[in-house]
Amino acid sequence: MSEKVTIYDIAEKLNITAATVSRALNNNPKIKEATRELVIKTAAAMNYKQNKLALALKSGRSNNIGVIVPRIDSNFFASVIRGIEEELYPHGYQVIICQTHESIKRENENLHTLVDAQVDGIMMSVTGVSNENDSAFRNVLEKNVPLIFFDRSKHIDGVSSVTINDFKGGYLATKHLIDEGCRNIAHFSGDQSLDIFKNRFLGYKQALLDNGIEFKEEYVIYTKSAVDAGKESVDKLLQLETPPDALFSSSDFAALGAIQELKERNISIPNEFCVAGFSNEPFTKFMELSITSVDQSPLEMGKMSARVFLEQVDKTDTIKIEKKVVLAPELHIRKSSAKTNF
Amino acid sequence: MSEKVTIYDIAEKLNITAATVSRALNNNPKIKEATRELVIKTAAAMNYKQNKLALALKSGRSNNIGVIVPRIDSNFFASVIRGIEEELYPHGYQVIICQTHESIKRENENLHTLVDAQVDGIMMSVTGVSNENDSAFRNVLEKNVPLIFFDRSKHIDGVSSVTINDFKGGYLATKHLIDEGCRNIAHFSGDQSLDIFKNRFLGYKQALLDNGIEFKEEYVIYTKSAVDAGKESVDKLLQLETPPDALFSSSDFAALGAIQELKERNISIPNEFCVAGFSNEPFTKFMELSITSVDQSPLEMGKMSARVFLEQVDKTDTIKIEKKVVLAPELHIRKSSAKTNF
DNA sequence: TACTTTCGTGTAATCGATTACATAATTTTA
DNA sequence: TAAAATTATGTAATCGATTACACGAAAGTA
């Protein structure tokens, strides 16, 4: 029905050329004021809409940015995306979502697809199990597409990142458990090819060290971020000759599983056993036995990633800016670990 | 660094024209087999990538589809988007995300932006407070862009929809509460300009009617989908001369708020008071006092929306197909309402 | 051999907007 | 008033791919 109106249609109607129309609409200073007004009025009257695809082809900029996450249906990633979208919306960028489902193959596919679609930038949380094949990332950078890692980062030249201080997060949580009087503190970690898990682990270790508590290898379990995995893992811990009296889990879901299992065994939380998680998922606050957790301020992380992108996108591409933003984690102390204050 | 390779570069290298290259790459049957192979091999060797923007401009199809939701950081919407993305990924579509934050203005802006960006289709959950100004929707349809509503729908000619049977969901939840012996059942509803809330409400009413229970206006509270709103609302209910003994809430969050408030007042759940929510948010299952809730199968809803889009996108645009898919809700009975079986 | 088909490829327009360069129109300066 | 400077607009190329049409060459037919 609605035939598309182009600048040529406007030009024809006004007996001028498309070039003049284009200049008028773009506020080119060389255009006579009267002409500009006439063109703008006519364009509005004809319901002209700029063809973004033509513009994109000509300029090489699509006004789209790509976001790659392991999955979107997690509160953390969804919140980051929300932050990105809100920050970029006023600048006219659209956000394209891709999921990797923790597959390297999908991650590489997504990177290529986004580059092919000529997005103006890519923000992503990398997938673990790195085969150390950085070619897909290099390809992005060679095309001069700004690449920004958030949360899950990797050391690649030319890539900016926005992360939280996972070491500090791990340290804070562990220190808190120590302050509550726990001395046998277990740890659930995750995929060691991801820095976030390594750093939380290191923070945990350091807190033990700083407080004169011996680190025990058997207290560390590498587990998936899932409720069932948490149940199974705490099960193993309780079979040790000296079972732990506290747990710092790198995952809220695994922490929840642990709590469920402990309750079934009638182990009293926090009196006999303290638990702290990581991510501050909404449910940690909602539970009757609310769960202590480290907040990663995902909304802020998303906004910050977007800002870093905006800084980079207009810079001359000869100078490679590499910005590393590290946000501060915040420990939310709740019933699962607070023997005293609740 | 990496200069972009076009079909002209390939043509030049092989001393043929770009037209031939294009045809060879597109498996045009008029091309000699030898030429085709040579072109394909050369293209690969030169690391040729088709410029999607040029293709999009020529064809008028961007291979992007737009998704508009009130907000992305809700498990329900994120899951729907996940479903859409997974279903569309194999077909080469990219998903662009927009948020309305329940603002009509933003909704209209998003619709226009997406149409301007020439997406090949739009899937959305409408925002309430309809000023009955359908012009933004009409504009989409006039541009022959398939428009599909999911979950929150509106009656507009030419728009397909994928929803759940909210009436049935409301009926099931209410009937279940009746079966548990409750006779004074309150209801939290929402924005009455949204069909989902009206229909859940109607299902609630019908269940009462079918079981000989008088409907009482004062048992219905229109509340936001938030924990605090739930607390306040249940507070009002308890001040009635005959306070209810059960609640069917159209929102899990409000249901949670109600439960928190009831507990503070030492009202025993489910013995003295039964609660059922709607949406089956993850936390409803995680709580120690798990919350009965109606599941909307968001993943399936997303996939189904994508399928409806795929059906429509290739049809000749002379025939307007309008498909209405209604998914079945599923009641998950949990501790907050099960007096007997838990 | 001459004439039609068929096949493979080239030519050039097209999608819609931007922009370097050229040129016409107007104003300024001498 | 004529030349110079300025201003506004037109011309045409460009971004990269697709495709209707044209055309030469090869193959088939009489």
XYZ file of C-alpha atoms (C1' of nucleotides) in Angstrom:
744
model
C 0.000 0.000 0.000
C 2.314 2.675 1.246
C 4.773 3.264 -1.571
C 8.130 4.182 -0.163
C 9.051 7.829 -0.436
C 12.670 8.521 -1.343
C 14.643 11.707 -1.652
C 14.181 11.385 -5.408
C 10.431 11.672 -4.989
C 10.874 14.807 -2.953
C 13.357 16.174 -5.480
C 10.976 15.552 -8.348
C 8.103 17.220 -6.620
C 10.183 20.323 -5.900
C 12.024 20.364 -9.214
C 15.390 20.127 -7.575
C 17.891 17.294 -7.352
C 18.191 14.544 -4.807
C 21.551 15.916 -3.761
C 19.943 19.140 -2.622
C 17.276 17.250 -0.769
C 19.874 15.136 0.963
C 21.861 18.204 1.945
C 18.803 20.013 3.185
C 17.779 17.104 5.355
C 21.284 16.771 6.743
C 21.550 20.426 7.678
C 24.358 21.043 5.282
C 25.305 24.723 5.786
C 25.585 25.377 2.075
C 21.860 25.093 1.582
C 19.725 28.204 1.349
C 17.501 28.549 4.355
C 14.368 28.825 2.254
C 15.227 25.652 0.371
C 15.959 23.790 3.572
C 12.642 24.702 5.081
C 10.778 23.828 1.946
C 12.451 20.458 1.692
C 11.881 19.632 5.315
C 8.247 20.620 5.109
C 7.705 18.658 1.939
C 9.484 15.623 3.338
C 7.235 15.663 6.348
C 4.159 16.132 4.192
C 5.124 13.193 2.004
C 5.883 11.109 5.075
C 9.463 10.542 4.032
C 11.539 8.089 6.021
C 15.235 7.778 5.510
C 16.223 4.360 4.250
C 18.585 3.133 6.919
C 19.876 0.316 4.785
C 20.993 2.672 2.042
C 22.638 4.848 4.633
C 24.296 1.844 6.189
C 25.625 0.674 2.857
C 26.992 4.071 1.995
C 28.482 4.792 5.377
C 29.505 1.303 6.316
C 27.835 1.762 9.686
C 24.729 -0.218 10.489
C 23.838 1.422 13.787
C 23.491 -2.025 15.232
C 25.665 -3.443 17.936
C 25.900 -7.109 18.762
C 25.738 -8.666 22.208
C 26.831 -12.245 22.735
C 25.989 -14.028 25.974
C 25.959 -17.686 27.020
C 22.197 -17.441 27.462
C 19.742 -14.672 27.818
C 17.390 -16.261 30.338
C 19.570 -15.628 33.330
C 18.904 -12.612 35.475
C 22.503 -11.533 35.329
C 22.883 -11.484 31.555
C 19.409 -10.110 30.980
C 20.196 -7.250 33.341
C 23.469 -6.490 31.608
C 21.658 -6.401 28.289
C 19.070 -4.118 29.782
C 21.833 -1.771 30.838
C 23.403 -1.840 27.397
C 20.099 -1.217 25.668
C 19.182 1.685 27.905
C 22.527 3.382 27.487
C 22.644 2.957 23.740
C 19.011 3.754 22.981
C 19.464 7.542 23.072
C 22.329 7.194 20.621
C 20.189 5.436 18.056
C 21.825 2.052 18.280
C 19.877 -1.164 18.162
C 20.980 -4.195 20.116
C 21.267 -7.580 18.429
C 21.260 -10.578 20.758
C 23.150 -13.823 20.262
C 23.459 -16.831 22.552
C 26.346 -19.269 22.670
C 24.933 -21.854 25.068
C 28.528 -22.190 26.249
C 29.601 -23.563 22.907
C 32.823 -22.313 21.330
C 31.487 -23.212 17.937
C 28.424 -21.057 18.433
C 30.561 -18.276 19.807
C 32.689 -18.225 16.673
C 29.634 -18.439 14.457
C 28.047 -15.549 16.284
C 31.159 -13.433 15.962
C 31.325 -14.041 12.240
C 27.651 -13.450 11.722
C 27.800 -10.152 13.563
C 30.827 -9.000 11.630
C 29.128 -10.019 8.384
C 26.076 -8.052 9.433
C 28.454 -5.124 9.883
C 27.552 -4.283 13.426
C 29.325 -1.214 14.738
C 30.567 -2.981 17.820
C 30.379 -6.216 19.777
C 29.987 -6.700 23.499
C 30.224 -10.153 24.916
C 30.811 -12.477 27.801
C 33.172 -15.152 26.575
C 32.528 -18.836 26.750
C 34.892 -21.072 28.678
C 36.828 -24.101 27.492
C 39.080 -21.852 25.506
C 40.925 -23.719 22.831
C 43.154 -20.680 22.799
C 42.160 -20.093 19.229
C 41.665 -16.386 19.171
C 41.207 -16.110 15.426
C 37.532 -15.242 15.637
C 38.313 -12.373 18.007
C 41.242 -11.247 15.879
C 39.002 -11.240 12.862
C 36.670 -8.813 14.615
C 39.496 -6.483 15.540
C 41.025 -6.610 12.065
C 37.729 -5.382 10.698
C 38.059 -2.460 13.094
C 34.950 -3.418 14.993
C 35.240 -2.395 18.650
C 35.126 -5.467 20.855
C 34.313 -5.264 24.537
C 34.233 -8.096 27.027
C 32.004 -7.855 30.049
C 32.087 -10.059 33.132
C 33.774 -13.030 31.522
C 36.878 -11.627 29.923
C 39.969 -12.835 28.116
C 43.387 -11.310 27.629
C 43.443 -10.206 24.029
C 45.256 -7.136 22.750
C 42.939 -4.376 21.667
C 39.942 -5.625 23.583
C 38.481 -3.483 26.328
C 36.698 -5.055 29.218
C 34.244 -4.284 31.966
C 34.399 -6.745 34.808
C 33.961 -6.818 38.510
C 36.761 -7.467 40.899
C 36.076 -11.153 41.336
C 39.104 -11.602 43.554
C 37.714 -9.040 45.927
C 34.266 -10.595 45.723
C 35.670 -13.943 46.716
C 37.738 -12.332 49.420
C 34.823 -10.391 50.898
C 32.539 -13.395 51.029
C 35.176 -15.625 52.573
C 36.283 -12.990 55.069
C 32.685 -12.568 56.111
C 32.326 -16.296 56.736
C 35.500 -16.203 58.803
C 34.144 -13.270 60.757
C 31.089 -15.314 61.527
C 33.350 -17.807 63.206
C 33.646 -20.405 60.480
C 37.024 -22.103 60.154
C 36.399 -24.928 57.711
C 35.229 -23.120 54.676
C 34.528 -24.988 51.464
C 34.388 -23.469 48.001
C 32.408 -24.256 44.876
C 34.299 -23.065 41.851
C 33.574 -23.374 38.143
C 35.231 -23.743 34.763
C 38.874 -22.893 35.430
C 39.391 -21.626 31.919
C 37.283 -18.637 32.921
C 39.042 -15.915 34.849
C 36.001 -15.118 36.924
C 36.121 -18.484 38.634
C 39.870 -18.479 39.000
C 39.796 -15.057 40.601
C 36.980 -15.812 43.016
C 38.938 -18.875 43.990
C 42.098 -16.815 44.505
C 40.198 -14.320 46.632
C 38.915 -17.172 48.748
C 42.407 -18.545 49.194
C 43.871 -15.179 50.082
C 41.225 -14.554 52.714
C 42.066 -17.869 54.299
C 45.761 -17.083 54.203
C 45.349 -13.614 55.654
C 43.459 -15.074 58.558
C 45.741 -17.944 59.332
C 43.432 -20.624 58.062
C 44.919 -23.538 56.241
C 43.788 -24.018 52.658
C 42.575 -27.544 52.000
C 42.380 -28.841 48.483
C 39.564 -31.211 49.346
C 37.318 -28.325 50.310
C 37.276 -27.095 46.733
C 34.759 -28.576 44.317
C 34.454 -27.665 40.670
C 30.792 -27.681 39.960
C 28.275 -26.446 37.463
C 26.011 -23.513 38.191
C 22.927 -25.557 38.945
C 20.823 -26.549 41.929
C 21.376 -30.270 41.497
C 25.105 -29.826 41.119
C 25.104 -27.949 44.405
C 23.290 -30.790 46.167
C 25.689 -33.395 44.901
C 28.716 -31.322 45.726
C 27.711 -30.606 49.302
C 27.052 -34.303 49.616
C 30.683 -35.007 48.838
C 31.849 -32.400 51.294
C 29.865 -33.902 54.127
C 31.571 -37.232 53.619
C 34.995 -35.793 54.439
C 36.528 -36.737 57.803
C 36.382 -33.070 58.767
C 33.268 -31.740 57.042
C 33.245 -27.991 56.461
C 31.181 -25.564 58.496
C 30.711 -23.037 55.714
C 30.539 -22.684 51.967
C 31.423 -19.936 49.580
C 29.872 -20.849 46.250
C 30.735 -19.099 43.003
C 27.172 -19.756 41.946
C 23.929 -18.810 43.648
C 22.209 -21.809 42.129
C 24.768 -24.230 43.484
C 24.530 -22.445 46.843
C 20.772 -22.963 46.790
C 21.253 -26.657 46.065
C 23.669 -26.905 48.930
C 21.203 -25.252 51.283
C 18.410 -27.581 50.213
C 20.599 -30.613 50.839
C 21.824 -29.318 54.194
C 18.270 -28.738 55.318
C 17.264 -32.224 54.363
C 20.021 -33.454 56.597
C 18.755 -31.207 59.347
C 21.903 -29.186 59.483
C 20.990 -25.803 60.859
C 21.817 -22.743 58.781
C 23.520 -20.469 59.712
C 24.186 -21.891 63.179
C 25.944 -25.053 62.131
C 26.755 -24.133 58.593
C 27.041 -20.781 56.793
C 26.516 -20.284 53.075
C 27.399 -17.465 50.720
C 26.764 -17.357 46.989
C 27.700 -15.188 44.061
C 25.660 -13.072 41.623
C 22.886 -11.868 43.869
C 20.216 -13.556 41.795
C 16.744 -12.273 42.699
C 15.753 -15.455 44.482
C 18.571 -15.099 47.026
C 16.742 -12.161 48.501
C 13.291 -13.692 48.210
C 13.912 -16.894 50.149
C 12.714 -17.106 53.730
C 16.233 -18.173 54.507
C 17.670 -15.453 52.352
C 21.068 -16.191 50.873
C 24.165 -14.074 51.352
C 25.568 -13.225 47.958
C 28.023 -11.017 46.085
C 26.369 -8.491 43.847
C 27.878 -7.830 40.431
C 25.799 -4.768 39.567
C 24.855 -6.120 36.154
C 22.866 -3.067 35.128
C 25.844 -0.847 35.797
C 28.097 -3.299 34.020
C 25.924 -3.097 30.939
C 25.803 0.666 30.980
C 29.515 0.896 31.485
C 30.181 -1.475 28.592
C 28.014 0.687 26.404
C 29.896 3.782 27.467
C 33.224 2.186 26.705
C 31.876 1.295 23.292
C 30.700 4.846 22.672
C 34.120 6.171 23.588
C 35.803 3.864 21.146
C 33.440 4.018 18.237
C 34.266 7.506 17.095
C 37.969 7.489 17.742
C 40.270 7.350 14.759
C 40.961 3.707 14.310
C 44.690 4.210 14.121
C 44.978 4.438 17.873
C 43.886 1.317 19.637
C 42.373 2.194 22.946
C 42.187 -0.605 25.379
C 40.208 0.231 28.448
C 39.853 -2.029 31.440
C 37.048 -1.101 33.798
C 36.783 -3.022 37.028
C 33.663 -2.548 39.097
C 33.546 -3.128 42.816
C 31.579 -6.126 44.065
C 29.229 -5.688 46.969
C 28.518 -8.325 49.555
C 24.884 -8.624 50.588
C 24.794 -10.313 53.949
C 21.647 -12.296 54.593
C 20.290 -15.017 56.807
C 22.196 -17.914 55.301
C 25.379 -16.664 56.914
C 24.517 -14.041 59.517
C 24.606 -15.784 62.859
C 24.395 -12.547 64.729
C 22.671 -9.638 63.103
C 19.431 -11.199 61.928
C 44.162 -3.933 7.625
C 41.810 -6.353 5.971
C 40.575 -4.595 2.865
C 37.085 -5.715 2.040
C 36.792 -8.118 -0.858
C 33.846 -7.547 -3.181
C 32.546 -9.434 -6.155
C 34.250 -6.800 -8.296
C 37.620 -7.812 -6.907
C 36.917 -11.418 -7.738
C 35.700 -10.433 -11.189
C 38.806 -8.430 -11.877
C 41.098 -11.209 -10.828
C 39.338 -13.682 -13.094
C 38.803 -11.287 -15.986
C 35.068 -11.708 -15.903
C 32.273 -9.404 -14.761
C 30.749 -8.988 -11.357
C 27.455 -10.213 -12.742
C 28.972 -13.569 -13.527
C 30.533 -13.754 -10.106
C 27.253 -12.959 -8.472
C 25.467 -15.592 -10.516
C 28.110 -18.203 -9.821
C 27.900 -17.602 -6.096
C 24.136 -17.761 -6.148
C 24.023 -21.051 -8.022
C 22.352 -19.543 -11.016
C 21.790 -22.471 -13.430
C 22.914 -20.478 -16.438
C 26.520 -20.463 -15.316
C 28.997 -22.936 -16.765
C 30.041 -25.463 -14.193
C 33.731 -24.735 -14.686
C 33.175 -21.029 -14.143
C 31.130 -21.616 -11.049
C 33.790 -23.772 -9.471
C 36.517 -21.324 -10.359
C 34.581 -18.418 -8.883
C 33.720 -20.266 -5.707
C 37.290 -21.392 -5.242
C 38.656 -17.922 -5.880
C 36.104 -16.337 -3.586
C 37.144 -18.654 -0.797
C 40.808 -18.019 -1.477
C 40.311 -14.274 -1.364
C 38.242 -14.618 1.809
C 35.236 -13.007 0.230
C 32.286 -12.184 2.473
C 29.000 -11.101 1.047
C 28.074 -7.581 2.093
C 24.801 -8.061 3.881
C 23.969 -4.397 3.817
C 24.200 -4.233 0.045
C 22.063 -7.324 -0.179
C 19.601 -5.860 2.254
C 19.344 -2.643 0.294
C 18.824 -4.447 -2.979
C 16.377 -6.992 -1.655
C 14.653 -4.844 0.904
C 15.111 -7.615 3.475
C 17.446 -7.041 6.386
C 17.354 -10.531 7.887
C 16.726 -8.888 11.229
C 13.585 -9.267 13.224
C 12.595 -6.984 16.058
C 11.332 -8.031 19.463
C 9.660 -5.507 21.732
C 9.083 -6.338 25.390
C 8.276 -4.236 28.452
C 11.644 -5.196 29.916
C 14.157 -7.873 29.235
C 15.248 -8.589 32.789
C 12.268 -10.668 33.688
C 12.528 -14.397 33.479
C 9.388 -14.651 31.426
C 10.365 -12.249 28.671
C 13.964 -13.386 28.608
C 12.791 -16.956 28.137
C 10.457 -15.985 25.329
C 13.303 -14.177 23.614
C 15.488 -17.205 24.080
C 12.874 -19.290 22.337
C 12.598 -16.824 19.479
C 16.347 -16.634 19.046
C 16.798 -20.374 19.038
C 14.064 -20.962 16.518
C 15.211 -18.221 14.171
C 18.949 -18.821 14.400
C 18.992 -21.683 11.882
C 17.154 -19.479 9.420
C 19.791 -16.784 9.524
C 17.743 -14.154 11.279
C 19.169 -11.894 13.928
C 17.067 -10.702 16.831
C 16.944 -7.027 17.745
C 15.745 -6.243 21.262
C 13.731 -3.215 22.333
C 12.254 -2.370 25.717
C 9.204 -0.221 26.357
C 9.338 0.028 30.140
C 5.551 0.001 29.911
C 5.544 3.312 28.122
C 3.261 3.785 25.129
C 5.565 6.468 23.850
C 8.512 4.119 23.876
C 6.420 1.413 22.288
C 5.549 3.663 19.382
C 9.119 4.831 19.047
C 10.338 1.268 19.004
C 7.833 0.286 16.362
C 8.894 3.144 14.142
C 12.567 2.541 14.684
C 12.227 -1.096 13.786
C 10.230 -0.349 10.675
C 12.787 2.278 9.698
C 15.522 -0.281 10.211
C 13.542 -2.461 7.829
C 13.270 -5.497 10.014
C 11.585 -8.422 8.329
C 9.139 -8.897 11.159
C 8.195 -7.718 14.619
C 7.193 -9.784 17.621
C 6.021 -8.049 20.709
C 4.164 -8.062 23.971
C 2.050 -4.943 24.020
C 2.114 -2.341 26.708
C -1.035 -1.547 28.629
C -2.818 1.745 29.070
C -3.952 1.599 25.489
C -5.023 4.966 24.215
C -6.670 2.962 21.456
C -4.408 4.694 19.010
C -3.428 1.841 16.779
C -1.673 3.968 14.199
C 1.785 2.680 15.072
C 0.610 -0.895 14.580
C -1.219 -0.005 11.393
C 1.914 1.620 10.094
C 3.791 -1.632 10.559
C 1.159 -3.631 8.719
C 0.931 -1.109 5.899
C 4.621 -1.580 5.317
C 3.855 -5.286 4.969
C 5.984 -6.173 7.966
C 4.571 -9.256 9.711
C 3.511 -8.359 13.228
C 3.014 -10.968 15.901
C 1.844 -10.423 19.457
C 2.887 -12.838 22.148
C 1.440 -13.123 25.642
C 0.037 -9.629 25.851
C -2.096 -9.255 22.769
C -4.481 -6.792 21.224
C -7.286 -7.191 18.734
C -5.948 -5.723 15.536
C -6.769 -6.983 12.071
C -3.889 -8.678 10.370
C -1.930 -9.345 13.521
C -1.255 -12.914 14.541
C -0.802 -13.806 18.146
C 0.609 -16.472 20.405
C -0.846 -16.397 23.867
C -1.754 -18.761 26.619
C -5.266 -19.424 27.685
C -5.270 -16.982 30.562
C -8.897 -17.652 31.320
C -8.103 -21.290 31.815
C -5.030 -20.427 33.855
C -7.130 -18.322 36.183
C -9.775 -20.990 36.308
C -7.332 -23.784 37.107
C -5.649 -21.869 39.898
C -8.939 -20.815 41.459
C -10.491 -24.244 41.120
C -7.455 -25.714 42.816
C -7.843 -23.309 45.739
C -11.492 -24.278 46.000
C -10.536 -27.922 45.961
C -8.236 -27.249 48.860
C -11.238 -26.126 50.806
C -10.906 -22.393 50.475
C -14.127 -20.452 50.141
C -13.099 -16.833 50.476
C -10.707 -16.443 47.627
C -9.195 -13.074 46.850
C -7.672 -12.044 43.567
C -4.831 -9.728 42.596
C -5.366 -8.463 39.086
C -3.429 -5.972 37.007
C -3.844 -3.336 34.343
C -7.348 -3.927 33.011
C -6.428 -2.602 29.607
C -4.429 -5.789 29.119
C -6.378 -8.858 28.090
C -4.163 -11.186 30.084
C -5.341 -9.683 33.355
C -8.944 -9.428 32.286
C -8.968 -13.068 31.234
C -7.307 -14.381 34.371
C -9.866 -12.411 36.291
C -12.712 -13.888 34.242
C -11.335 -17.385 34.780
C -11.277 -16.717 38.493
C -14.873 -15.521 38.453
C -16.065 -18.452 36.414
C -14.441 -20.939 38.760
C -16.224 -19.309 41.677
C -19.520 -19.370 39.813
C -19.160 -22.996 38.750
C -18.623 -23.967 42.345
C -21.391 -21.974 43.880
C -19.174 -19.408 45.518
C -20.296 -15.841 45.583
C -18.060 -13.358 43.812
C -17.163 -10.421 46.016
C -15.926 -7.213 44.518
C -13.938 -6.323 47.601
C -11.804 -9.428 47.200
C -10.349 -8.108 43.965
C -7.381 -5.782 44.119
C -5.697 -4.206 41.145
C -2.055 -4.210 41.955
C 1.332 -3.912 40.327
C 3.557 -6.899 39.767
C 5.880 -6.209 42.652
C 6.663 -7.603 46.078
C 5.806 -4.437 47.950
C 2.532 -4.048 46.095
C 1.640 -7.560 47.182
C 2.321 -6.749 50.804
C 0.185 -3.646 50.772
C -2.625 -5.355 48.963
C -2.856 -8.281 51.313
C -2.839 -5.783 54.110
C -6.034 -4.267 52.764
C -7.642 -7.660 52.384
C -6.986 -8.564 55.997
C -8.825 -5.495 57.144
C -12.101 -6.655 55.603
C -14.808 -7.878 57.950
C -14.510 -11.305 56.348
C -10.853 -11.628 55.419
C -10.130 -14.122 52.657
C -8.605 -17.523 53.241
C -6.881 -17.756 49.874
C -5.376 -15.655 47.143
C -5.010 -16.126 43.445
C -2.513 -13.525 42.275
C -1.935 -12.679 38.633
C 1.654 -11.973 39.558
C 4.192 -14.190 41.262
C 5.919 -11.171 42.711
C 2.760 -9.853 44.300
C 2.046 -13.374 45.563
C 5.457 -13.429 47.173
C 4.803 -10.103 48.825
C 1.512 -11.402 50.135
C 3.188 -14.478 51.572
C 5.840 -12.404 53.291
C 3.191 -10.203 54.863
C 1.059 -13.152 55.934
C 4.044 -14.774 57.578
C 4.853 -11.637 59.476
C 1.351 -11.768 60.838
C 1.856 -15.395 61.756
C -0.847 -16.602 59.465
C -0.021 -20.164 58.581
C 0.328 -21.054 54.924
C -1.260 -23.169 53.538
C -3.291 -24.206 56.569
C -4.969 -20.901 57.250
C -4.345 -19.258 53.929
C -3.557 -20.638 50.470
C -1.709 -18.720 47.783
C -1.322 -19.256 44.060
C 0.584 -17.062 41.643
C 1.016 -16.737 37.923
C 4.046 -17.063 35.628
C 5.992 -19.773 37.372
C 8.978 -17.527 37.951
C 12.045 -19.528 38.978
C 11.915 -18.367 42.562
C 8.458 -19.860 43.110
C 10.027 -23.287 42.903
C 13.122 -22.393 44.905
C 11.442 -21.091 48.034
C 11.292 -23.343 51.061
C 7.602 -22.568 51.053
C 7.388 -23.093 47.326
C 4.662 -21.157 45.588
C 1.903 -22.660 43.486
C 1.900 -20.966 40.105
C 0.565 -21.154 36.568
C 3.233 -21.861 33.994
C 3.111 -19.997 30.694
C 5.739 -22.052 28.865
C 7.622 -18.984 27.712
C 10.234 -20.903 25.753
C 7.538 -22.613 23.765
C 5.731 -19.335 23.331
C 8.854 -17.792 21.822
C 9.464 -20.698 19.503
C 5.854 -20.701 18.421
C 5.934 -16.968 17.705
C 9.004 -17.500 15.573
C 7.289 -20.283 13.672
C 4.254 -18.143 13.016
C 6.574 -15.464 11.695
C 8.361 -17.908 9.419
C 5.038 -19.057 8.014
C 4.027 -15.524 7.226
C 7.234 -14.081 5.946
C 7.322 -15.853 2.627
C 3.659 -15.764 1.807
C 2.518 -13.473 -0.944
C 1.568 -10.316 0.819
C -1.771 -10.095 -0.916
C -3.282 -12.664 1.416
C -3.286 -11.567 4.998
C -2.901 -14.535 7.236
C -3.960 -14.002 10.766
C -3.095 -16.861 13.020
C -4.104 -17.103 16.647
C -2.198 -19.669 18.648
C -3.336 -20.322 22.195
C -1.092 -22.405 24.399
C -2.360 -24.355 27.391
C -1.367 -23.106 30.825
C -0.158 -25.599 33.376
C -0.756 -25.320 37.080
C 2.209 -26.230 39.250
C 0.898 -27.076 42.671
C 3.337 -26.394 45.460
C 3.465 -25.913 49.199
C 1.835 -22.496 49.331
C -1.520 -24.049 48.531
C -1.269 -27.795 48.956
C -2.774 -28.595 52.334
C -2.822 -32.270 51.640
C -0.231 -33.676 49.310
C 2.958 -32.144 50.641
C 25.883 -23.868 -45.886
C 22.495 -21.035 -43.756
C 19.274 -20.619 -40.000
C 17.447 -21.360 -35.570
C 18.079 -22.595 -30.661
C 20.458 -22.808 -26.661
C 23.963 -21.448 -23.577
C 27.039 -18.438 -21.158
C 28.409 -13.929 -20.272
C 28.532 -8.954 -20.579
C 26.071 -4.331 -20.162
C 23.837 -1.404 -17.520
C 20.050 -0.210 -14.420
C 18.625 -0.606 -9.758
C 18.173 -0.393 -4.525
C 18.502 5.004 -1.723
C 21.490 7.948 0.154
C 25.896 10.744 0.347
C 29.454 13.772 -1.440
C 33.630 15.450 -4.321
C 33.670 18.222 -8.010
C 31.715 21.262 -11.425
C 28.885 24.988 -12.564
C 25.489 28.476 -12.279
C 23.721 32.356 -9.635
C 24.467 35.937 -6.664
C 27.010 39.269 -4.097
C 31.190 41.849 -3.181
C 35.037 44.539 -4.534
C 37.691 47.632 -7.290
C 30.514 48.062 -14.826
C 33.565 44.272 -14.981
C 36.149 41.051 -12.299
C 36.526 38.401 -8.175
C 34.618 36.041 -4.427
C 30.989 33.748 -2.459
C 26.910 30.938 -2.295
C 23.646 27.554 -3.800
C 22.687 23.848 -6.649
C 23.429 20.265 -10.186
C 26.189 16.201 -12.060
C 27.770 12.005 -11.454
C 30.375 8.572 -8.886
C 30.029 5.601 -4.995
C 28.689 1.976 -1.439
C 28.144 -3.860 -3.157
C 25.111 -6.809 -4.830
C 21.311 -8.444 -8.053
C 19.041 -9.057 -12.458
C 16.377 -7.793 -16.910
C 17.980 -7.455 -21.258
C 21.313 -7.825 -24.970
C 24.546 -10.279 -27.529
C 28.177 -13.374 -29.237
C 29.413 -18.152 -29.560
C 28.426 -22.848 -29.803
C 25.316 -26.450 -30.989
C 21.392 -28.313 -33.473
C 18.478 -28.508 -37.619
C 17.318 -28.548 -42.430
